[in-house]
Short mmCIF file of C-alpha atoms and ligand atoms in Angstrom, two decimals:
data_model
loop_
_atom_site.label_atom_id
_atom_site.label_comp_id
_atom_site.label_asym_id
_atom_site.label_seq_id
_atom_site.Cartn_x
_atom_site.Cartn_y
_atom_site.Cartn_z
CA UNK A 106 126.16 -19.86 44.11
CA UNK A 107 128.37 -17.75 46.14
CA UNK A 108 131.85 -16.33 45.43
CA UNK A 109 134.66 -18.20 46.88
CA UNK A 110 136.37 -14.83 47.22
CA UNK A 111 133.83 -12.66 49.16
CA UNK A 112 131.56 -14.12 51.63
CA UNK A 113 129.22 -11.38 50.60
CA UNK A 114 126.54 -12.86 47.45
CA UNK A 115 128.04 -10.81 44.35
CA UNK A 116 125.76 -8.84 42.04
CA UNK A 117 124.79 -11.70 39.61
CA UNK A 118 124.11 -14.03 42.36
CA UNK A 119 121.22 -11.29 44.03
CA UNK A 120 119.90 -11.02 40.72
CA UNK A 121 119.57 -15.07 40.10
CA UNK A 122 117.36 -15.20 43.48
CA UNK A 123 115.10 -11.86 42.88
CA UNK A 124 112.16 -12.59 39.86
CA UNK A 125 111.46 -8.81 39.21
CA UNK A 126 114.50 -8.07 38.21
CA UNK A 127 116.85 -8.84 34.78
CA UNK A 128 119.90 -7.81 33.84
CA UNK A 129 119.28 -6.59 29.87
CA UNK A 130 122.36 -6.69 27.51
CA UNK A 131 121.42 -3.81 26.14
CA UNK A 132 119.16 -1.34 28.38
CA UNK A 133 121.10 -2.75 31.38
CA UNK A 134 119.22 -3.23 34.60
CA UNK A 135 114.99 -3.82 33.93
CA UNK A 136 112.70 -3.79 36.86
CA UNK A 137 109.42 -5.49 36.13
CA UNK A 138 111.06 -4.94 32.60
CA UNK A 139 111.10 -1.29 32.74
CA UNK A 140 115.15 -0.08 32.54
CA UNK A 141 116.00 1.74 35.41
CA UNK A 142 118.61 4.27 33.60
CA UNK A 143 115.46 5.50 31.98
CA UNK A 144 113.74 6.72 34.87
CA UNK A 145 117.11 7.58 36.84
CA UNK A 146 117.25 9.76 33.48
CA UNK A 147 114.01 11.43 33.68
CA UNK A 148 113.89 11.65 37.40
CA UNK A 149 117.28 12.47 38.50
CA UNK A 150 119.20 10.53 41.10
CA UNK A 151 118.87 9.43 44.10
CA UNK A 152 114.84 8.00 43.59
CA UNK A 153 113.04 4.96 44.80
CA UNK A 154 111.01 2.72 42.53
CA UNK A 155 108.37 0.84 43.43
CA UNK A 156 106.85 -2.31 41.62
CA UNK A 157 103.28 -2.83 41.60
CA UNK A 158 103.70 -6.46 39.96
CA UNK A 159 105.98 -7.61 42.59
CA UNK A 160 103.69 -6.60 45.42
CA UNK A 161 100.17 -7.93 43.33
CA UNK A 162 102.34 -11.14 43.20
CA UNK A 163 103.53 -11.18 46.94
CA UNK A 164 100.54 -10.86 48.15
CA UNK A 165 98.47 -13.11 46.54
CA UNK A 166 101.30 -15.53 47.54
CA UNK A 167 100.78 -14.57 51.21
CA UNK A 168 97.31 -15.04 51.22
CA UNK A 169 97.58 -18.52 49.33
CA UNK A 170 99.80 -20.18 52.04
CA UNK A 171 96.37 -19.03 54.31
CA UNK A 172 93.51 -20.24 52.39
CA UNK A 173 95.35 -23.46 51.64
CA UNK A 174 94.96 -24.30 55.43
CA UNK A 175 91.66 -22.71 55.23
CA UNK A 176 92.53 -20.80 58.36
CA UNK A 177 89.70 -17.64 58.49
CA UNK A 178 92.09 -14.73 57.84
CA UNK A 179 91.80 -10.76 57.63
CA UNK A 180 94.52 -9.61 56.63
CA UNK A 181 95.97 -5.61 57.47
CA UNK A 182 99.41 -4.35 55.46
CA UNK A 183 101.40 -2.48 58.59
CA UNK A 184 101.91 0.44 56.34
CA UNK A 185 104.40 1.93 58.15
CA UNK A 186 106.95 -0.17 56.14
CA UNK A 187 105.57 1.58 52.60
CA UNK A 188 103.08 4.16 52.76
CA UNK A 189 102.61 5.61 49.63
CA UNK A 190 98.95 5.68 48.19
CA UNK A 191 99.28 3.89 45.12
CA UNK A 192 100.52 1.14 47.27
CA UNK A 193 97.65 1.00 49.54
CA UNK A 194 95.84 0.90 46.30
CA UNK A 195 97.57 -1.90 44.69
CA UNK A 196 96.88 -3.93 48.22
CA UNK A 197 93.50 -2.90 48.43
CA UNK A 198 93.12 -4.31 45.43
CA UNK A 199 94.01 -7.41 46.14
CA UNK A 200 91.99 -7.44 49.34
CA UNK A 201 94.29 -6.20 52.27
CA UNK A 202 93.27 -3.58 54.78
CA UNK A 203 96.09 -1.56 56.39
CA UNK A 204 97.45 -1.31 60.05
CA UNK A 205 98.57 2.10 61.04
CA UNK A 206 100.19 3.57 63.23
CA UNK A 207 99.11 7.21 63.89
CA UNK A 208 96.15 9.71 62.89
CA UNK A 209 98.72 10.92 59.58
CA UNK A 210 98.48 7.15 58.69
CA UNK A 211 94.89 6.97 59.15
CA UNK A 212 94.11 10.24 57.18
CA UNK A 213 96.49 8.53 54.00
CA UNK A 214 94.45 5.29 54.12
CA UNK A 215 91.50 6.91 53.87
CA UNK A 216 92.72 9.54 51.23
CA UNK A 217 93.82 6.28 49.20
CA UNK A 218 90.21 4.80 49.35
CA UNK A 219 90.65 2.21 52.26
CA UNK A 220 87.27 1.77 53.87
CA UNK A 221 87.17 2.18 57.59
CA UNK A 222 86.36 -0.63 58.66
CA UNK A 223 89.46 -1.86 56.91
CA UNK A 224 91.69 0.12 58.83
CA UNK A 225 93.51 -1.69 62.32
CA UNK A 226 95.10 1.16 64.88
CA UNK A 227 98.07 -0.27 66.50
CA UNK A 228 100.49 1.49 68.37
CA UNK A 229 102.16 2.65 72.00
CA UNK A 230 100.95 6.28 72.62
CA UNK A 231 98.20 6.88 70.67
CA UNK A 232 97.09 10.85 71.41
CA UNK A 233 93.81 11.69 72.56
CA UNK A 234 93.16 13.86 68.81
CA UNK A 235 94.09 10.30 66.98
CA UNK A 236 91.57 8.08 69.36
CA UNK A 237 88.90 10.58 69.04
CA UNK A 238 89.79 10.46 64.94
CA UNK A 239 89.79 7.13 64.97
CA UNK A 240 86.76 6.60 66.63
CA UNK A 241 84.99 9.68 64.54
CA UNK A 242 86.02 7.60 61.50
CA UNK A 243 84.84 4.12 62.69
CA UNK A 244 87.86 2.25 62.02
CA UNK A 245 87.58 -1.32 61.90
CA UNK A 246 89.60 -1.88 65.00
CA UNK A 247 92.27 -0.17 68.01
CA UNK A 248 94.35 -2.28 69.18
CA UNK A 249 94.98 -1.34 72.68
CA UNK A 250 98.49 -1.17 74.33
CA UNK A 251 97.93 -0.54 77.86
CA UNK A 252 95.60 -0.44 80.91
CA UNK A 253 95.87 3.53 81.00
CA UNK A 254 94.72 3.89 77.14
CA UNK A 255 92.49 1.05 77.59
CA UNK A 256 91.04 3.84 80.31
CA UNK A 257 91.13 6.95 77.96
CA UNK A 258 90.02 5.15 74.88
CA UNK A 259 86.94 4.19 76.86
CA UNK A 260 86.00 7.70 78.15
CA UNK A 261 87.01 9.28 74.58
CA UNK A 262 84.36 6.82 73.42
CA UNK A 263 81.61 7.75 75.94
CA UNK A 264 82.05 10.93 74.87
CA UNK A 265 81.59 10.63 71.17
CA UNK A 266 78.35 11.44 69.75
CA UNK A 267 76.71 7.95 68.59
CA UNK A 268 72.66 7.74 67.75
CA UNK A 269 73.13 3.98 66.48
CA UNK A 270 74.91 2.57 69.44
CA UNK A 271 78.20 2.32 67.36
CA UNK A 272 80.61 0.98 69.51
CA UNK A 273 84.39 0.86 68.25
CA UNK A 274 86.20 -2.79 68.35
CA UNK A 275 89.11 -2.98 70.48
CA UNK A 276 91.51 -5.94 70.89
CA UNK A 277 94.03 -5.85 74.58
CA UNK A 278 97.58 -6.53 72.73
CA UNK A 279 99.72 -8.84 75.01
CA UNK A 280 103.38 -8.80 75.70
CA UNK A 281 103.84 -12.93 75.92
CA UNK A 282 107.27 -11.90 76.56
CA UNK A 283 109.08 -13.92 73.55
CA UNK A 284 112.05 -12.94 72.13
CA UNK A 285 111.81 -12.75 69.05
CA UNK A 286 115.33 -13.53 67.81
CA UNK A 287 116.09 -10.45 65.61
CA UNK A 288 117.81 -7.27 65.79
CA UNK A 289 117.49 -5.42 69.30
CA UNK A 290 116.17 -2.54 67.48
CA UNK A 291 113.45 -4.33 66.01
CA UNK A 292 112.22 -6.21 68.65
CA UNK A 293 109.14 -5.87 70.31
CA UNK A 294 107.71 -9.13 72.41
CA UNK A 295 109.31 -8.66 75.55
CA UNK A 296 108.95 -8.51 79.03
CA UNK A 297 111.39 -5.02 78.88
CA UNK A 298 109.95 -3.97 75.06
CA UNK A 299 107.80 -0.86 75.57
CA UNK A 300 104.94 -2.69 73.94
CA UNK A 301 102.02 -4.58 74.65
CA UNK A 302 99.95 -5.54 77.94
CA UNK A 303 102.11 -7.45 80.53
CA UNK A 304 100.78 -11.34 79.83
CA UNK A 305 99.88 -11.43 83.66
CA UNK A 306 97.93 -8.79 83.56
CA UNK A 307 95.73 -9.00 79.89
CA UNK A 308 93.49 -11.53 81.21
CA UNK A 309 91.52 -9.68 84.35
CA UNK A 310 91.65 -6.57 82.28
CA UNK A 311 90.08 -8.39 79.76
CA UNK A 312 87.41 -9.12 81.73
CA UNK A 313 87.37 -6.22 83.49
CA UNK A 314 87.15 -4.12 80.06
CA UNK A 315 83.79 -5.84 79.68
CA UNK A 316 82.25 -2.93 82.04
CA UNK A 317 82.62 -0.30 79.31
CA UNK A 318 79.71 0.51 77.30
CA UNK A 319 81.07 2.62 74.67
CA UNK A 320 83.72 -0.33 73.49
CA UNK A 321 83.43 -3.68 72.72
CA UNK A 322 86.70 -6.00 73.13
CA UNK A 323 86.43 -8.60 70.77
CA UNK A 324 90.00 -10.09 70.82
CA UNK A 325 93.36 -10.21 71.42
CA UNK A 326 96.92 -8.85 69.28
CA UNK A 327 100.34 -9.56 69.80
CA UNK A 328 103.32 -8.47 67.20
CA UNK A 329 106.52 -10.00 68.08
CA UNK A 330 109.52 -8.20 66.03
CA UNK A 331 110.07 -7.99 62.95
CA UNK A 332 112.37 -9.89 60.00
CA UNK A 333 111.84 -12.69 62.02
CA UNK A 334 113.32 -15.67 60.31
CA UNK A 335 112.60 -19.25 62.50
CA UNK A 336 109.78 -20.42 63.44
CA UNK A 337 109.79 -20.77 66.95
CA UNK A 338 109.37 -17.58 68.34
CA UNK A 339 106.00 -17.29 65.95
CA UNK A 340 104.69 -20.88 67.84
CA UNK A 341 105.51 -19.63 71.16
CA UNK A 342 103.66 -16.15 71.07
CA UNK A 343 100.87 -18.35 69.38
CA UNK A 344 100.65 -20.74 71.85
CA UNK A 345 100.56 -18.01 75.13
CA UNK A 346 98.05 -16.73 73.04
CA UNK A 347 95.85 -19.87 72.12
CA UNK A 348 96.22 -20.66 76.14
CA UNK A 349 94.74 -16.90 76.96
CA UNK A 350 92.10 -17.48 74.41
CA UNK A 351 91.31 -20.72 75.92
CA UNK A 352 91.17 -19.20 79.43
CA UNK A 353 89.68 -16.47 79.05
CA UNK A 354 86.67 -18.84 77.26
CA UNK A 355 86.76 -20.75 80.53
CA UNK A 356 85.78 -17.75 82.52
CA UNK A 357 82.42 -17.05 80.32
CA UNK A 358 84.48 -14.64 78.26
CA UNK A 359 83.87 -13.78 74.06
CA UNK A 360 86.98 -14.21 71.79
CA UNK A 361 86.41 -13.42 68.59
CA UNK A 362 89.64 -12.35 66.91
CA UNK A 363 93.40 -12.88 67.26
CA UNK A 364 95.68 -10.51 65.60
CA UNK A 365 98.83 -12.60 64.97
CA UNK A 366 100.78 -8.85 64.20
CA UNK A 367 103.68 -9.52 61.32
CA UNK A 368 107.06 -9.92 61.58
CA UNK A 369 107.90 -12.28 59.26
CA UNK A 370 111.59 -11.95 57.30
CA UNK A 371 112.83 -12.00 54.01
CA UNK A 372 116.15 -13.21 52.98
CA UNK A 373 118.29 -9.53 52.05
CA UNK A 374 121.49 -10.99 51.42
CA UNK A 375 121.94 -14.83 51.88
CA UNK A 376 119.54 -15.82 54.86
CA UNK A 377 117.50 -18.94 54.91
CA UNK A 378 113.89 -16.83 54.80
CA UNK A 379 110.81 -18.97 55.28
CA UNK A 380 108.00 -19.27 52.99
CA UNK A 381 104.38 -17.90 53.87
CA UNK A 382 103.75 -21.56 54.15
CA UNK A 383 105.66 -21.58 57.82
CA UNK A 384 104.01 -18.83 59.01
CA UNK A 385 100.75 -20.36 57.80
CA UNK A 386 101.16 -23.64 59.31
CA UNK A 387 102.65 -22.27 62.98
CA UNK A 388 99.04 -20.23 62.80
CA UNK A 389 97.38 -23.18 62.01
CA UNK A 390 98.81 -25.47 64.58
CA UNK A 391 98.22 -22.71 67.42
CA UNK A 392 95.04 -20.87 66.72
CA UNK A 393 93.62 -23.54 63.90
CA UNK A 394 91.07 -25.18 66.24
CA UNK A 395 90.07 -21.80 68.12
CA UNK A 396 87.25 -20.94 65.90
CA UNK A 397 88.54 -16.85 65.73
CA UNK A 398 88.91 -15.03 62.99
CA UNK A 399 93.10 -14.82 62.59
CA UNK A 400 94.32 -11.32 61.63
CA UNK A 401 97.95 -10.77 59.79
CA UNK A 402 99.54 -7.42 59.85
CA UNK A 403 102.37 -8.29 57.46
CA UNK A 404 104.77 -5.05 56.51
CA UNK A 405 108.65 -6.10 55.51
CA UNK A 406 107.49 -9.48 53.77
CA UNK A 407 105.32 -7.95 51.35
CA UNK A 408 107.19 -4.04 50.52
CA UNK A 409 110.47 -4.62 51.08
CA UNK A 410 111.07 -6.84 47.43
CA UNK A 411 109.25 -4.27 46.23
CA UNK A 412 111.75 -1.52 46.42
CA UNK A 413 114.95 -0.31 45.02
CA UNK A 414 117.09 2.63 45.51
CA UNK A 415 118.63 4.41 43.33
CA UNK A 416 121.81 6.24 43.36
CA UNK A 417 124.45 7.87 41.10
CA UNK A 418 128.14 7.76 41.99
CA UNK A 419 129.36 11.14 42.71
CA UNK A 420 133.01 10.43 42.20
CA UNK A 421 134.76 7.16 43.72
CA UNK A 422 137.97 8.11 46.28
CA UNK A 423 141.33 5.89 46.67
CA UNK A 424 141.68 3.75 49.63
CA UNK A 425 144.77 3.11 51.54
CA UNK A 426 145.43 -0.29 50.71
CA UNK A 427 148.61 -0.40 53.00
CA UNK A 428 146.42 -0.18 56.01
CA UNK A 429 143.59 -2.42 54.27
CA UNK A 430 141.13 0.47 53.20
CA UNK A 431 139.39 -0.58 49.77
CA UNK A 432 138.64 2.11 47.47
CA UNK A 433 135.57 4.14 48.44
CA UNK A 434 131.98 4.22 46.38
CA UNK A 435 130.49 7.41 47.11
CA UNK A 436 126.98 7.82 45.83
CA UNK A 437 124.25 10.39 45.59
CA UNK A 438 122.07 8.60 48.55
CA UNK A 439 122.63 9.21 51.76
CA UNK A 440 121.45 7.76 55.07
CA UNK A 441 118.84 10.33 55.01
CA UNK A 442 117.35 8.83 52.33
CA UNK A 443 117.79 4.72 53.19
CA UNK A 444 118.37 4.77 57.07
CA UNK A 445 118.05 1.03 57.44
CA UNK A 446 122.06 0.50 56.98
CA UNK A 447 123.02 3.47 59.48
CA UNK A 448 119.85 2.35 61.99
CA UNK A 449 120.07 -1.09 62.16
CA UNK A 450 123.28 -2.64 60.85
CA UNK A 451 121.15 -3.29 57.69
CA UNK A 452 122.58 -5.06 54.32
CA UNK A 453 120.70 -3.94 51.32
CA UNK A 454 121.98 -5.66 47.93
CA UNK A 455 123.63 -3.67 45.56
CA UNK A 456 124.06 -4.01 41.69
CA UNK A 457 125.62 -1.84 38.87
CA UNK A 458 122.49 -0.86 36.83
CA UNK A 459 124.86 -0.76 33.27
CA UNK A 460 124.77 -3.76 31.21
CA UNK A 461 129.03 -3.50 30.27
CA UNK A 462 129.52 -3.63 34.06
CA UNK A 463 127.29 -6.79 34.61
CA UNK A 464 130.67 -9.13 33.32
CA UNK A 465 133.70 -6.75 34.97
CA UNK A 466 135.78 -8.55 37.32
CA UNK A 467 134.76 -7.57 40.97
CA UNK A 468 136.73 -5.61 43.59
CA UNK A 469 135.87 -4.76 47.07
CA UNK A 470 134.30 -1.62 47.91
CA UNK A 471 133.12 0.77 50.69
CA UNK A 472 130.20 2.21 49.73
CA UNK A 473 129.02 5.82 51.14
CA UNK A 474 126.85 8.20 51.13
CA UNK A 475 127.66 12.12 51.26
CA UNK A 476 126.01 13.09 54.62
CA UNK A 477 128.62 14.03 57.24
CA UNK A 478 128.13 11.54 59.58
CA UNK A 479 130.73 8.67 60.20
CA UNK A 480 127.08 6.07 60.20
CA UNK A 481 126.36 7.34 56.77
CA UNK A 482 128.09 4.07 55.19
CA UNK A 483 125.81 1.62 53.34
CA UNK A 484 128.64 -1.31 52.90
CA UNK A 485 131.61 -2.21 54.04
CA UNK A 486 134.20 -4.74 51.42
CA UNK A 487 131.70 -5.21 49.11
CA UNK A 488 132.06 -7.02 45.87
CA UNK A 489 131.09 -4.95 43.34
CA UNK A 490 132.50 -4.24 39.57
CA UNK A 491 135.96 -3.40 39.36
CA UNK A 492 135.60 -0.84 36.39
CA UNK A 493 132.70 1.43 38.27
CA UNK A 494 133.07 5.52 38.24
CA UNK A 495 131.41 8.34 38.62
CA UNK A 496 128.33 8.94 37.01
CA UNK A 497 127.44 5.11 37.10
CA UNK A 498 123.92 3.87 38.43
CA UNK A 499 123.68 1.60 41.35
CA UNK A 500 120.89 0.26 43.04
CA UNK A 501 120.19 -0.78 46.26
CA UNK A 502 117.85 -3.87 46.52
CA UNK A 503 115.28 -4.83 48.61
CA UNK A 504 114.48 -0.94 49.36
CA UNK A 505 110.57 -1.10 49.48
CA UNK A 506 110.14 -1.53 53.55
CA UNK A 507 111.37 0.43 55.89
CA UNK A 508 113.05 2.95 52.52
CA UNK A 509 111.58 6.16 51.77
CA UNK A 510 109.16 5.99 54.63
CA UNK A 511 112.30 6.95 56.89
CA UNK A 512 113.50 9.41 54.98
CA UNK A 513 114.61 12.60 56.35
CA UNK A 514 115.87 16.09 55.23
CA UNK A 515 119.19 16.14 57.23
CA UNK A 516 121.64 17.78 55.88
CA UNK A 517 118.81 19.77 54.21
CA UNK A 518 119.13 17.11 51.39
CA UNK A 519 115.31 17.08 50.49
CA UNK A 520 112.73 13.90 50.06
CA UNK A 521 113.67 12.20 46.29
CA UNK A 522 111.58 11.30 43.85
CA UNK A 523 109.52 8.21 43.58
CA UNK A 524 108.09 5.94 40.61
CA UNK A 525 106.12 3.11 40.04
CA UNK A 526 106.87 0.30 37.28
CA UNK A 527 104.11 -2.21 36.29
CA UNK A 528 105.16 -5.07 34.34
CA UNK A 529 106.85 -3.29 31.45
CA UNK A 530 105.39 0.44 32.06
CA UNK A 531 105.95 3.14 34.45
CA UNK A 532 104.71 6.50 36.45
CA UNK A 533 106.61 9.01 38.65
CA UNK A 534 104.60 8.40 42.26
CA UNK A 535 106.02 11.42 43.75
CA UNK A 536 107.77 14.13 42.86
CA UNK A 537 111.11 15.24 43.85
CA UNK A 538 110.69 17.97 46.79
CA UNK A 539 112.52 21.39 45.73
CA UNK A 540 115.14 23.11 48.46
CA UNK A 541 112.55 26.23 47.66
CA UNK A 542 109.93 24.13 49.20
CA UNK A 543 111.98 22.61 52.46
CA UNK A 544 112.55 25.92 53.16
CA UNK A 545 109.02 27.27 52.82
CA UNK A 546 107.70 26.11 55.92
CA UNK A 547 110.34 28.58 58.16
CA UNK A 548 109.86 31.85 59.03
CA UNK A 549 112.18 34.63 60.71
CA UNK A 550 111.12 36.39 63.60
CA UNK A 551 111.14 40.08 62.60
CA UNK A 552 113.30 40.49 66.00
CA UNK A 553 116.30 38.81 64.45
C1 LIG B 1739 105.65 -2.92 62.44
C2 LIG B 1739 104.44 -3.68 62.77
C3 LIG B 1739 103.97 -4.68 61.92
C4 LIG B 1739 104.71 -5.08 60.67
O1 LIG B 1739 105.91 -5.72 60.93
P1 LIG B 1739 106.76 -6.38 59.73
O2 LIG B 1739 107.95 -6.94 60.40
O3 LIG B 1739 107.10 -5.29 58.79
O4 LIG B 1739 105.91 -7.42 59.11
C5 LIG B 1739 102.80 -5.31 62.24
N1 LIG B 1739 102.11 -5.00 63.35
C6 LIG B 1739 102.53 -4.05 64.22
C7 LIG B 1739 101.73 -3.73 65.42
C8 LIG B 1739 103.70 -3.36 63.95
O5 LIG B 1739 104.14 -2.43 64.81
#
């Protein structure tokens, strides 16, 4: 149900479609039942919250579309989209491994109790310390994004101390040059995208990479984009991928593994976001018959309905409605905090967190943060309550990917607090960083 006046979903109508969240008569806005004015009370504003049911409940979810088709399936949460220890815990839990991106991501995973062999390296330019980590640690698996670290990795191997003939498991990621049918920006399966192994080229290196001693390729990886919404692109990186396998059995060759990457969307403001179940049955059709084990590296599809923002508006401006200029929101968050907006064009929801503005009439609004930088809008027009002032709550929705793992100290604003809810109770995750201690790192020269 969408307002006939805005084209934009209003604030009831987000609520309607998201489960975790309820808009309480009396303690206003409850995530996983906990009310969010109580921990923007205790914590301060801005602050992300996290929900620990809402992620136990995704992925179970994901995972049931998978065994349903009784596909053989490892799955690795790319934790670049939410990296925060308790939820690596929560996923480890429910029997995820992560994907990471650099050594610091490695060195988290591991801090958060994530075996090794659970742990998948992607990544383009991966440094010689973070191989050498990685291979030190025993990581379940690099996946490899070029000839030249396909090179390095294998003499950073060799040179590795190893009395038990340990030899780490590598996979060639292809570029099947797909477009992926996103955002530019997020992108990442094509012939001009930095990533991957040029399709032409994966299979003879393949083979060639059988010479090492000190690696053993077991596979193949391809990621396409990300918030990825139709199912086509998914079926034709598959499919180049099925036809590589199948070649590359034709030649003799060993193919144990095909990571499938993630990618898949979610619906932020009105989209038409497939179920697991697509995802699952594009896998099936491709790689079903392949006998390899099928690895998913899901990020925005399980975090990102895990998240909210939330900000406190500083003081609301006048617009000038003669040249079409709504009134301005401008709230404690900036695009220092939530860089999705600025970054990529992004829509987050956004909902009044006070029960007596849950029936006001709605107006449209620009809504802005306080850095000073012309990009540091969040939305433009939106419908939100007519009534709303400073001091009011709003949240953004849909925070938990891509959110606080962006975060920056720009305008020397420093990282925000961070809590986790649970189905009615809730912890602070992180604690608000002081100016004292953004500071603390510097030091003067004593020739100034
Ligand atoms: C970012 C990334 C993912 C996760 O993508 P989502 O769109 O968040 O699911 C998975 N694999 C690799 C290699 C990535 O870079």
């Amino acid at each position: 149900m969408t307002s006939t006046l805005y084209t934009d979903p209003t604030p009831n109508d987000l609520l309607a479609s998201r489960p975790s969240l309820r808009m309480d008569p009396r303690d206003g806005l409850l995530f996983e039942d906990v009310p969010v004015e109580h921990i923007a009370r205790e914590l301060g504003t801005p602050c992300w919250i996290t929900g620990a049911g809402t992620l136990r409940r995704r992925a179970a979810d994901l995972k049931a579309a998978f065994t349903a088709r009784d596909l053989p399936m490892s799955f690795h949460f790319a934790m670049k989209a939410q990296d925060h220890q308790a939820t690596l815990r929560i996923l480890k839990d429910c029997g995820y491994g992560v994907d990471i991106v650099s050594g610091g991501e490695m060195a988290r995973a591991l801090a958060a109790g994530i075996a090794p062999e659970a742990i998948v390296f992607s990544g383009v330019g991966k440094s010689d310390q973070e191989l050498r980590a990685a291979i030190a640690a025993r990581i379940g698996q690099i996946n490899v994004e070029s000839v030249e670290e396909l090179y390095r990795l294998a003499a950073l191997a060799e040179e590795a101390p190893s009395s038990d003939g340990f030899r780490i498991r590598v996979t060639l990621r292809v570029n099947p040059d797909v477009d992926a049918q996103t955002h530019d920006k997020i992108s990442t399966g094509r012939a001009d995208d930095k990533f991957g192994i040029a399709y032409d080229q994966a299979l003879s290196l393949y083979v060639e990479a059988q010479k090492f001693r000190a690696i053993h390729v077991i596979g193949l990886a391809v990621h396409l984009g990300s918030q990825m919404l139709a199912a086509e692109p998914f079926r034709r990186g598959y499919e180049r991928l099925a036809e590589m396998v199948r070649a590359l059995r034709s030649q003799g060759q060993t193919v144990e593994i095909v990571d499938c990457g993630g990618g898949l969307g979610i619906s932020y403001r009105d989209e038409i976001a497939p179920a697991p179940d697509m995802l699952a049955g594009v896998i099936a059709e491709t790689l079903g018959g392949l006998d390899v084990t099928i690895g998913l590296e899901p990020g925005r599809w399980l975090a990102a309905p895990t998240g909210l923002f939330i900000t406190r508006v500083i003081e609301t401006k006048a617009g000038n409605p003669a040249r079409g200029t709504p009134d301005f929101l401008i709230v404690d968050g900036g695009m220092n905090d939530l860089a999705r907006p600025a970054m990529y064009d992004s829509w987050h929801g956004i909902v009044p967190v006070s029960p007596t503005l849950a029936h006001d009439t709605l107006k449209p609004w620009h809504v802005v943060g306080p850095v000073c930088e012309s990009s540091d809008v969040f939305a433009r027009n939106r419908p939100l309550p007519t009534k709303l002032q400073r001091g009011d709550l709003v949240a953004f929705l849909d925070a938990g990917a891509y959110g606080s793992v962006m975060s920056s100290t720009y305008n020397s604003r420093p990282f925000v607090a961070q809590a986790l809810v649970d189905n009615g109770r809730w912890s602070c995750i992180r604690k608000r960083q002081s100016i004292a201690e953004l500071i603390a790192a510097e030091t003067l020269p004593d020739w100034l």
